[in-house]
mmCIF file of C-alpha atoms in Angstrom:
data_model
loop_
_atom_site.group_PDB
_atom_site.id
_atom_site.type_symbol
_atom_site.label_atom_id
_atom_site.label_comp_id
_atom_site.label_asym_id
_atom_site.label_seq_id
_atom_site.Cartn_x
_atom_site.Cartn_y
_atom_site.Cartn_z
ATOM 1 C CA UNK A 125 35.574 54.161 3.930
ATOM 2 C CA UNK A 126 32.193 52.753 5.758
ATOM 3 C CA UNK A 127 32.838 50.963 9.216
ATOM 4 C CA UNK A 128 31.730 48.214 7.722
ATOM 5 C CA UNK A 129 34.779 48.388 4.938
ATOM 6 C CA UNK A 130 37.158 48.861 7.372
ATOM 7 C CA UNK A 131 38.889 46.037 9.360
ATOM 8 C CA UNK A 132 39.675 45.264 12.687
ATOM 9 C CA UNK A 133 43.096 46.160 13.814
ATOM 10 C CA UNK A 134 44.935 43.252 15.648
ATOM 11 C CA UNK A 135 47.674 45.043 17.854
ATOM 12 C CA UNK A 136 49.752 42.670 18.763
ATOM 13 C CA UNK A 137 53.722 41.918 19.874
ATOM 14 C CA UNK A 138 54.371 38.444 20.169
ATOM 15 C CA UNK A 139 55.302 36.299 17.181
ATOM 16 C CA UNK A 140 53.099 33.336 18.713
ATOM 17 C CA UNK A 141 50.823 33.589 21.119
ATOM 18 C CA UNK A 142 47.919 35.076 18.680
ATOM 19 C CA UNK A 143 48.020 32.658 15.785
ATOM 20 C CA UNK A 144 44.873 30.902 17.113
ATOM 21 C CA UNK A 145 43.330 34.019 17.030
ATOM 22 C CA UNK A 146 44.437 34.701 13.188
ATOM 23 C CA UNK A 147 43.299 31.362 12.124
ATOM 24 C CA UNK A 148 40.064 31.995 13.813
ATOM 25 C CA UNK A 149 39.230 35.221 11.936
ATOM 26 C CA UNK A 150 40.595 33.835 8.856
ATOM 27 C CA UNK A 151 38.194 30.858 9.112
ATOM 28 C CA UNK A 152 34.971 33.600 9.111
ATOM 29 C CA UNK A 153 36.440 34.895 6.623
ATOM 30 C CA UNK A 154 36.784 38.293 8.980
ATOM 31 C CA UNK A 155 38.382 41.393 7.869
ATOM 32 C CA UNK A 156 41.168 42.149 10.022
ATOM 33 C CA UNK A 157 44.777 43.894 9.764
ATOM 34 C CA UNK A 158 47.579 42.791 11.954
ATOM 35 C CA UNK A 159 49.789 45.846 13.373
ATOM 36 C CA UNK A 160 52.848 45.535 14.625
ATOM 37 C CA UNK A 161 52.963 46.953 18.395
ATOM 38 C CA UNK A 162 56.984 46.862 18.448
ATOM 39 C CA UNK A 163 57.270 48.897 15.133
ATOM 40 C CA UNK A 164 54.507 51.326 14.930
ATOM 41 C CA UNK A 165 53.555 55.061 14.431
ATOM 42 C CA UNK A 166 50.706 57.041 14.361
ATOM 43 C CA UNK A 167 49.462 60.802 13.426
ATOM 44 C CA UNK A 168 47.734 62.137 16.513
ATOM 45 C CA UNK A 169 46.291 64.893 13.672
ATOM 46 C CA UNK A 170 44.277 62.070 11.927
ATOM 47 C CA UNK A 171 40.602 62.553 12.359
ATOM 48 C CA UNK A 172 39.113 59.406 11.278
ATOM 49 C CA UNK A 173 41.067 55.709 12.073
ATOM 50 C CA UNK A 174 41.197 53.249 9.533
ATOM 51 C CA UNK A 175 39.822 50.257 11.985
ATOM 52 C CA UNK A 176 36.531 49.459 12.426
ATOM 53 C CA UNK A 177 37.612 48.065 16.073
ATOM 54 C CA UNK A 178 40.971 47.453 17.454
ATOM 55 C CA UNK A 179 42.352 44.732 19.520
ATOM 56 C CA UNK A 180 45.026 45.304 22.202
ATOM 57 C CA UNK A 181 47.015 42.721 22.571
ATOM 58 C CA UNK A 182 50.284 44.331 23.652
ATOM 59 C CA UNK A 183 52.400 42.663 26.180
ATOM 60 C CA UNK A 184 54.085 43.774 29.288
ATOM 61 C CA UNK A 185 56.370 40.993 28.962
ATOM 62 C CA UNK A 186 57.730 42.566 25.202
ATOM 63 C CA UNK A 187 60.625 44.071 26.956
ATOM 64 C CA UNK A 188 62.220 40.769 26.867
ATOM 65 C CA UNK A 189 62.050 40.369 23.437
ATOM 66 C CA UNK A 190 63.626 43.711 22.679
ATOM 67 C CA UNK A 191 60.283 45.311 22.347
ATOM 68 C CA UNK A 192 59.829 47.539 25.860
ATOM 69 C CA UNK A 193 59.360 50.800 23.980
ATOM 70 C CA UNK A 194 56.259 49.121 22.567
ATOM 71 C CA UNK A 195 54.619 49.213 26.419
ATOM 72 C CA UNK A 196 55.174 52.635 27.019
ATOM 73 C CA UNK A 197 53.630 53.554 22.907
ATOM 74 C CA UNK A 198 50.508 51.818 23.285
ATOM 75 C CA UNK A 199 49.103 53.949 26.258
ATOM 76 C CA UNK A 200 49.425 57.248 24.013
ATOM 77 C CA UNK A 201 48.120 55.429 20.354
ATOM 78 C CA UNK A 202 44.967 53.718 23.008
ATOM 79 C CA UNK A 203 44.213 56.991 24.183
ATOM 80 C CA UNK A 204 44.351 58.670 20.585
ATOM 81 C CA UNK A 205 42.025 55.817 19.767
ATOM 82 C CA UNK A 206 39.610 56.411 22.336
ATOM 83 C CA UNK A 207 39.348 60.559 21.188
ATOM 84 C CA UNK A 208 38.540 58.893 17.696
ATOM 85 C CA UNK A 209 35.913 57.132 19.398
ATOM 86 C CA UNK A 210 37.080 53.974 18.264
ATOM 87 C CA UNK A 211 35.922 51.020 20.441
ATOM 88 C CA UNK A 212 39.685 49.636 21.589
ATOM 89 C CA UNK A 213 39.390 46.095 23.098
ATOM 90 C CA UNK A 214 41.310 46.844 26.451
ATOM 91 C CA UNK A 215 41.634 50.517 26.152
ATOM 92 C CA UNK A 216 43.640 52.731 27.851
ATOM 93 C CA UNK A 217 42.696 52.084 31.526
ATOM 94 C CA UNK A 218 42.975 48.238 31.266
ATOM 95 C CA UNK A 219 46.389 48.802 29.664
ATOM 96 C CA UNK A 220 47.207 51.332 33.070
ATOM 97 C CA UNK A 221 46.457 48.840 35.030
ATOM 98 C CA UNK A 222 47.764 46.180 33.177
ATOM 99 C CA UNK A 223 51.568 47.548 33.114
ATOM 100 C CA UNK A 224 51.662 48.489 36.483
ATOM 101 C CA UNK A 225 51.408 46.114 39.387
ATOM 102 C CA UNK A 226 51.561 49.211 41.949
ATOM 103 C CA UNK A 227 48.069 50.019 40.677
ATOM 104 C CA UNK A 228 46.978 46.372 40.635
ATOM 105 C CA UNK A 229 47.109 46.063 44.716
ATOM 106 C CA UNK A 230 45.811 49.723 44.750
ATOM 107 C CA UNK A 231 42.628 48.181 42.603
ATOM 108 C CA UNK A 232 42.317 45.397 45.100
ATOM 109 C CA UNK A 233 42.661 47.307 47.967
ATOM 110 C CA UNK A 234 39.625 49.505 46.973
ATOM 111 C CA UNK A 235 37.685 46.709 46.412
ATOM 112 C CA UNK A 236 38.118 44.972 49.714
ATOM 113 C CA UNK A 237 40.219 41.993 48.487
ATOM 114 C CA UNK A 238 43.202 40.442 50.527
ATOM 115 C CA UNK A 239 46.473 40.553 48.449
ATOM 116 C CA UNK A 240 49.696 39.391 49.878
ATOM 117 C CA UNK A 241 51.376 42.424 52.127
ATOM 118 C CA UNK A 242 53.730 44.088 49.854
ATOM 119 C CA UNK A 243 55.500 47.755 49.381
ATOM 120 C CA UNK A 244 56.055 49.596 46.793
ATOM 121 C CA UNK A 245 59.912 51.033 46.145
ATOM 122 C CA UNK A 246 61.520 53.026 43.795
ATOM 123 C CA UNK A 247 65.076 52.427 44.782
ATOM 124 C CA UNK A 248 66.649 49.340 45.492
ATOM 125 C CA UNK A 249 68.203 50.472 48.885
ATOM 126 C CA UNK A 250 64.414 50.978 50.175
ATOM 127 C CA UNK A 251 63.734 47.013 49.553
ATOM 128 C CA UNK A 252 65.464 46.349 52.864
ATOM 129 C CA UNK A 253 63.138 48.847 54.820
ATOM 130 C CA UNK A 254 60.250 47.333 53.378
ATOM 131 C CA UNK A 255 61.444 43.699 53.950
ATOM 132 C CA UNK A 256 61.737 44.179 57.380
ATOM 133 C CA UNK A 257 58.354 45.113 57.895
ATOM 134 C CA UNK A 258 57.472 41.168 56.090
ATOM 135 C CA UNK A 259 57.458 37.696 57.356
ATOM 136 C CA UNK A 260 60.364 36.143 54.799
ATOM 137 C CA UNK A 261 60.360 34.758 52.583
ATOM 138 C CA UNK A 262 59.933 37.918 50.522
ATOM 139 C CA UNK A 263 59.959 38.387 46.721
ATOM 140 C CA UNK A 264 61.119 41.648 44.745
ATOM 141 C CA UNK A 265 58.489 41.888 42.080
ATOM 142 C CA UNK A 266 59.054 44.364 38.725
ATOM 143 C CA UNK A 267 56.206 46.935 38.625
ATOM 144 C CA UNK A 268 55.847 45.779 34.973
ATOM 145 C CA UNK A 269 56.701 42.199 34.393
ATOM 146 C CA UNK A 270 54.760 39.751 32.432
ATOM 147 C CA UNK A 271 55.706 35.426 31.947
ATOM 148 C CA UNK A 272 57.398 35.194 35.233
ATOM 149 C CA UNK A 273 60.152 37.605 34.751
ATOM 150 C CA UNK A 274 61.910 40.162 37.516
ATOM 151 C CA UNK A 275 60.318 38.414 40.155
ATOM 152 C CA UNK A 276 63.435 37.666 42.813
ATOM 153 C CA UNK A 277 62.809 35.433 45.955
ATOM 154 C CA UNK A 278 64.446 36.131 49.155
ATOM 155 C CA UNK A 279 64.445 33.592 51.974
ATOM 156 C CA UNK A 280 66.532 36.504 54.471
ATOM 157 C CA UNK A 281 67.181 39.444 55.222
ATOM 158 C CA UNK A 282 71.146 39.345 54.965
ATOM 159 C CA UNK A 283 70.392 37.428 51.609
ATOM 160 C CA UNK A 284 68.549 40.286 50.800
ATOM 161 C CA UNK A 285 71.038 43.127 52.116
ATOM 162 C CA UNK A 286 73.773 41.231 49.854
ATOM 163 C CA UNK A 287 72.068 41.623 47.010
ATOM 164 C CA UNK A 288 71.155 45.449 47.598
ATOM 165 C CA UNK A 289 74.837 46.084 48.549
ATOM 166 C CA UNK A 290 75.906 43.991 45.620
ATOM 167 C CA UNK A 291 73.838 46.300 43.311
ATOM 168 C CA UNK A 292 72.171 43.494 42.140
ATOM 169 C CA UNK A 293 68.571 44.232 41.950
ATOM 170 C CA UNK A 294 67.419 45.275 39.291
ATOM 171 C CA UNK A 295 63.771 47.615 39.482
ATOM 172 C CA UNK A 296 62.745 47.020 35.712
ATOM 173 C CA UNK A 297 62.484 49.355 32.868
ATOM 174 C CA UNK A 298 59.793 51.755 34.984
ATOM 175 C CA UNK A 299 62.266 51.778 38.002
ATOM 176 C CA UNK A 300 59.414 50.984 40.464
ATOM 177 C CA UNK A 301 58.895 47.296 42.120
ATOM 178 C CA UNK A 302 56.907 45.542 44.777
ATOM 179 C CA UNK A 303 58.450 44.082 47.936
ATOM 180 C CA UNK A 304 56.273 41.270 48.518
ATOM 181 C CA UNK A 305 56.087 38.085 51.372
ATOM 182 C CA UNK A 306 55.948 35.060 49.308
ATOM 183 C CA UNK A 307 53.058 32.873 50.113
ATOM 184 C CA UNK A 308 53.448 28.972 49.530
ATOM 185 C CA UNK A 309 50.380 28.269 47.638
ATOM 186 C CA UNK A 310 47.999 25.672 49.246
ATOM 187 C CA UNK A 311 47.722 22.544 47.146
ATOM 188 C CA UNK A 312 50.704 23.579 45.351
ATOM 189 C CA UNK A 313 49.078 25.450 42.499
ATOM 190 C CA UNK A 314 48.197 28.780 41.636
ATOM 191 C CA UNK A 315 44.581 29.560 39.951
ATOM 192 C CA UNK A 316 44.315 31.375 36.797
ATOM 193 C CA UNK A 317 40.771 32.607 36.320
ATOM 194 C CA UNK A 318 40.150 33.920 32.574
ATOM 195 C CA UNK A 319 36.985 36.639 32.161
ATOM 196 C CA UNK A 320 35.207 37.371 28.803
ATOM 197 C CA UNK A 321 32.973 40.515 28.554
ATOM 198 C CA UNK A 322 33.539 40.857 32.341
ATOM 199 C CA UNK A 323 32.149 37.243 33.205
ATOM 200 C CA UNK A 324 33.703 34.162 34.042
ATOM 201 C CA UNK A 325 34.708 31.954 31.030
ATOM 202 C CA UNK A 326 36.995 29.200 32.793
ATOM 203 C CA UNK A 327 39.376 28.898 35.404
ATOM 204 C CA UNK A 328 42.866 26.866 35.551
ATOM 205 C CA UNK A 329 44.895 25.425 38.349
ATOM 206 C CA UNK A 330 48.467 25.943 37.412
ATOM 207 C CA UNK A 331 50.577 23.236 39.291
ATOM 208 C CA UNK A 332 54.065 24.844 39.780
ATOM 209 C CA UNK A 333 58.122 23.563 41.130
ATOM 210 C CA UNK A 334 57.385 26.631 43.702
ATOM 211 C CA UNK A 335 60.002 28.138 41.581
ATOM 212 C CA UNK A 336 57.603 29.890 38.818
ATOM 213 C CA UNK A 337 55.638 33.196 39.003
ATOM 214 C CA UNK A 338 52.885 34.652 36.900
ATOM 215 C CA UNK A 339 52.741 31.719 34.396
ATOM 216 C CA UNK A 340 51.730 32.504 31.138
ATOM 217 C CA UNK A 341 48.994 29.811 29.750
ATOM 218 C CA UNK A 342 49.972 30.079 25.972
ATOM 219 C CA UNK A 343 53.027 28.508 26.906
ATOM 220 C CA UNK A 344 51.976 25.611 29.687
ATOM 221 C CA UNK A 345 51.374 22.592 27.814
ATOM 222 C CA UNK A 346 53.641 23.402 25.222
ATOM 223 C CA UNK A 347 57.424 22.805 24.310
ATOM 224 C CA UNK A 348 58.367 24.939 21.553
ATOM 225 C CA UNK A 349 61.148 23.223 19.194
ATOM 226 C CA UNK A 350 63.641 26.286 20.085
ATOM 227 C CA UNK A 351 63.545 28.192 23.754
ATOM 228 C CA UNK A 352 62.939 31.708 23.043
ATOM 229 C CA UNK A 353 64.791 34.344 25.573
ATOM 230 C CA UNK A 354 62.360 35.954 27.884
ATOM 231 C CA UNK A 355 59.924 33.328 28.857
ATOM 232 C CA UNK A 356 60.761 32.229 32.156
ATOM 233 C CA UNK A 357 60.967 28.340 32.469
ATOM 234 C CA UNK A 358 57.819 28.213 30.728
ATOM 235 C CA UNK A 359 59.460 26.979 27.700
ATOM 236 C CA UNK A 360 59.637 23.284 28.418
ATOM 237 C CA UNK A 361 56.839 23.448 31.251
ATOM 238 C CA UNK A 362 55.754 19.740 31.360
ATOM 239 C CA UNK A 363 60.203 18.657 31.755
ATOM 240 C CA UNK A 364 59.879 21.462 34.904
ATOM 241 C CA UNK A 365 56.754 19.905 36.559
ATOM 242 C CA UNK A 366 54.237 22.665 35.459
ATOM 243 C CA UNK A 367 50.837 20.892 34.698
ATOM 244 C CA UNK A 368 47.038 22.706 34.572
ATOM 245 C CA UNK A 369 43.746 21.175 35.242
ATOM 246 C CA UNK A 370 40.173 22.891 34.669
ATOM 247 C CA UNK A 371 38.664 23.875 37.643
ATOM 248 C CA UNK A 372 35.672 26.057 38.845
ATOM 249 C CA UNK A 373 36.084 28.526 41.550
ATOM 250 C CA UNK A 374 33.927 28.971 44.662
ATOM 251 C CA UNK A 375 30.907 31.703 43.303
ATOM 252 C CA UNK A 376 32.934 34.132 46.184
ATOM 253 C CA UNK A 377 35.898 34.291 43.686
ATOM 254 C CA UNK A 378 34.309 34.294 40.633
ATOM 255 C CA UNK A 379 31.920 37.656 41.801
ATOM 256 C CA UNK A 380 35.207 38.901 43.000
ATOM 257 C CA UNK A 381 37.081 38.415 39.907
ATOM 258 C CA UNK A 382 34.366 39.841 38.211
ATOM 259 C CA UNK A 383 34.214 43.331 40.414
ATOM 260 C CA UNK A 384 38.009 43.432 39.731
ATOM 261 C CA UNK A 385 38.057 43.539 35.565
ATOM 262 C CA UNK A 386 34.836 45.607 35.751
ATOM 263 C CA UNK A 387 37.076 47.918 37.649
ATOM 264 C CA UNK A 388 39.952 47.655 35.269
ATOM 265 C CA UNK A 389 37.960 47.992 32.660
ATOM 266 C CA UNK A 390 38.900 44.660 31.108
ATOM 267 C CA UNK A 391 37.246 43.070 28.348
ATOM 268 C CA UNK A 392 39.295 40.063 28.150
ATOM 269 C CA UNK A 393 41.924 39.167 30.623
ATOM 270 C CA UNK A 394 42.880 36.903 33.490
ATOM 271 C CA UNK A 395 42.667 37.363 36.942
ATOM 272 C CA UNK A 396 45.390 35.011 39.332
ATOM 273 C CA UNK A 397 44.888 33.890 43.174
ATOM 274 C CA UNK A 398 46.144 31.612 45.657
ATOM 275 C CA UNK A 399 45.020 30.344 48.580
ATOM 276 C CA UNK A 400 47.351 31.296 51.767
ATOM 277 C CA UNK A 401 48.807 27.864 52.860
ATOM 278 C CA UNK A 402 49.129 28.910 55.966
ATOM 279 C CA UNK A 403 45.642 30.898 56.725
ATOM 280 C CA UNK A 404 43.553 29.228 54.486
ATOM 281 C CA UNK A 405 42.878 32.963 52.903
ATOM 282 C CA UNK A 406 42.165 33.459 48.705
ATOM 283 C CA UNK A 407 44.986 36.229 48.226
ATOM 284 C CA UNK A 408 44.780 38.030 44.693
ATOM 285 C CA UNK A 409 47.921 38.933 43.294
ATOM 286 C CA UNK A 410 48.111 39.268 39.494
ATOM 287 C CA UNK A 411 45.626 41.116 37.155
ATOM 288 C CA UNK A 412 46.346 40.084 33.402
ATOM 289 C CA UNK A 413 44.786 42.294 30.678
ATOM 290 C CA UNK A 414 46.835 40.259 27.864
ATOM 291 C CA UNK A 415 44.824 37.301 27.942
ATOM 292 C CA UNK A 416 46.875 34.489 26.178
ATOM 293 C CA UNK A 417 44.321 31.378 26.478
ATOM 294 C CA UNK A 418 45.881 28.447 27.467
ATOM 295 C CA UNK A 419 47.628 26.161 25.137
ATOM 296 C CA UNK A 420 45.672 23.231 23.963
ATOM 297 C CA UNK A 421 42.592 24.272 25.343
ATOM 298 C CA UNK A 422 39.998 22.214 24.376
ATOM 299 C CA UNK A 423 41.250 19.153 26.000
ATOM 300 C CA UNK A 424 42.231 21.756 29.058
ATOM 301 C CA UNK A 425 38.991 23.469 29.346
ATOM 302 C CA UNK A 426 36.654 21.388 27.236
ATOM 303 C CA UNK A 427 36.491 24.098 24.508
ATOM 304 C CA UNK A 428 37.966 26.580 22.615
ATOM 305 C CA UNK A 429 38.144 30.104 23.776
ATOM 306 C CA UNK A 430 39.484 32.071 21.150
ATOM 307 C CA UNK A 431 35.997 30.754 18.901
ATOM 308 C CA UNK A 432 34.351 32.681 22.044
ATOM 309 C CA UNK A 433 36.420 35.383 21.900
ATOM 310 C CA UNK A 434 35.965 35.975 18.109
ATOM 311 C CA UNK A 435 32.424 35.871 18.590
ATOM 312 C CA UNK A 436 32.729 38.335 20.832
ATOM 313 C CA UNK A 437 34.509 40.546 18.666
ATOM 314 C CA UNK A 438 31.914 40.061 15.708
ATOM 315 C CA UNK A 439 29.443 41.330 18.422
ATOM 316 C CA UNK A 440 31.468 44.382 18.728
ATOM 317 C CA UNK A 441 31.820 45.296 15.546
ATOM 318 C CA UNK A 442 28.292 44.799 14.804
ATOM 319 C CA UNK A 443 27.451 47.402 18.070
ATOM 320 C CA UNK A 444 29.787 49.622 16.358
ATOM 321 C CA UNK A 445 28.420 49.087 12.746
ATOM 322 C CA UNK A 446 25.080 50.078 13.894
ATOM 323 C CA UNK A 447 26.491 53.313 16.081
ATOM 324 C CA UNK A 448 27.984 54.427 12.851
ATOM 325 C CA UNK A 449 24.420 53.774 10.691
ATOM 326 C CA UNK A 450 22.804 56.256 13.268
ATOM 327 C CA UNK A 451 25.321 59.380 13.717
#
């Protein structure tokens, strides 16, 4: 089978988020095979894939549905993609850093970017050394999260020592978590900045209760006829007090956002930062290589992103249609 037989694999775990996408390709008339991320196998023998290009679109948030073992699958099948030489839309090292907020700060920290202070801990009993260290109030942040979830907020320390002695923090299915200090966003809003081919393709502010953390965008806007388990209090966003509004960034962030998924490696993803209420400084504090494109964005952003990002794929595959004409 010629590259240019062969379609584009869409790995994906989430029932939702990526029908957009599939309607997209569909309407081009696009070649493309959807694989299941929570249900999948490969032979690590095989010496030719059957994709022309593959998507990544696994989620760090899966775990909630049921689906963790999918996170942990998709570093080894990326990588055995990558020896095929298969171009892998967020390959292996955007997936590293995407399932691991440890190596998030560790990105920004090489790159001169302020983040919020934060340790990292792999045992609950070390969360009170590292708290007292902060300026409360603190959060206990899962090294892999993903729509809000093990993120707990601690307003002091004998709040926190309860819950240690009370065994009731839980680490996440890795084990490892940040101790954070929770910074009060100024304006009240987080901003979600969204990157394409490592440039800037619109940024969001996310308007939050001050009870939400690492919103995910498919879901704002939206209230889904049944609540599905896992996704935060994103479910009925506009009844919580969750609203976005386009916005452009200061050029400072945007060539900073930029340096970070050049970094990571990131061909599609979001970046989040806040500005420190009380210093005035941008803090970045999320790194998001599961882009999920916010929900009715054309009256959000003024257009529709996944018609960029599918042209952006057809570029892809025609880069990797003409590599294969000249082996």
């Amino acid at each position: 089978m010629s590259d240019l037989q062969k379609p584009i694999g869409i790995y994906y775990e989430h029932p939702e988020w990526f029908k957009p996408l599939f309607a997209e390709l569909d309407r081009r008339g696009l070649p493309y095979e959807k694989i299941d991320a929570a249900h999948h196998l490969f032979d690590p023998s095989e010496k030719e894939s059957r994709y022309s290009l593959v998507v990544n679109r696994m989620s760090s948030s899966a775990y909630l549905r049921g689906h963790g073992q999918g996170i942990f699958h998709t570093a080894g099948f990326a990588t055995h993609l990558e020896r095929l030489g298969v171009r892998i839309i967020n390959g292996s090292a955007a997936t590293a850093i995407e399932t691991n907020k440890a190596r998030q700060l560790s990105l920004f920290e090489s790159l001169g970017l302020n983040y919020p202070k934060s340790f990292v801990i792999n045992h609950a009993s070390r969360a009170v050394d590292a708290a007292k260290q902060l300026r409360f109030p603190i959060v206990v942040k899962v090294n892999i999260g993903g729509s809000g979830a093990g993120i707990i907020r601690f307003d002091t320390p004998e709040g926190l020592q309860a819950a240690v002695d009370a065994n009731q923090i839980d680490l996440g299915i890795d084990q490892t978590a940040l101790v954070q200090e929770y910074v009060t966003p100024r304006g009240g809003h987080i901003t979600r900045v969204e990157t394409l081919d490592g440039k800037f393709l619109y940024a969001m502010k996310v308007f939050t209760t001050g009870e939400s953390f690492n919103l995910c965008p498919a879901e704002i806007c939206q209230i889904p006829d049944e609540p599905t388990a896992g996704d935060f209090c994103l479910t009925e966003a506009p009844k919580k007090g969750i609203q976005v509004e386009a916005t452009t960034p200061p050029d400072e962030i945007i060539e900073a956002v930029e340096r970070i998924v050049a970094a990571a490696k990131i061909d599609v993803g979001g970046i989040e930062y806040l500005i420190d209420d009380r210093t005035g400084e941008a803090l970045f504090y999320d790194v998001n290589a599961l882009s999920n494109f916010v929900a009715d964005a054309v009256n959000v952003v003024g257009f529709d992103p996944y018609a960029r990002f599918v042209d952006y794929l057809e570029q892809q595959l025609e880069l990797t249609t003409a590599n294969a004409l000249t082996i």
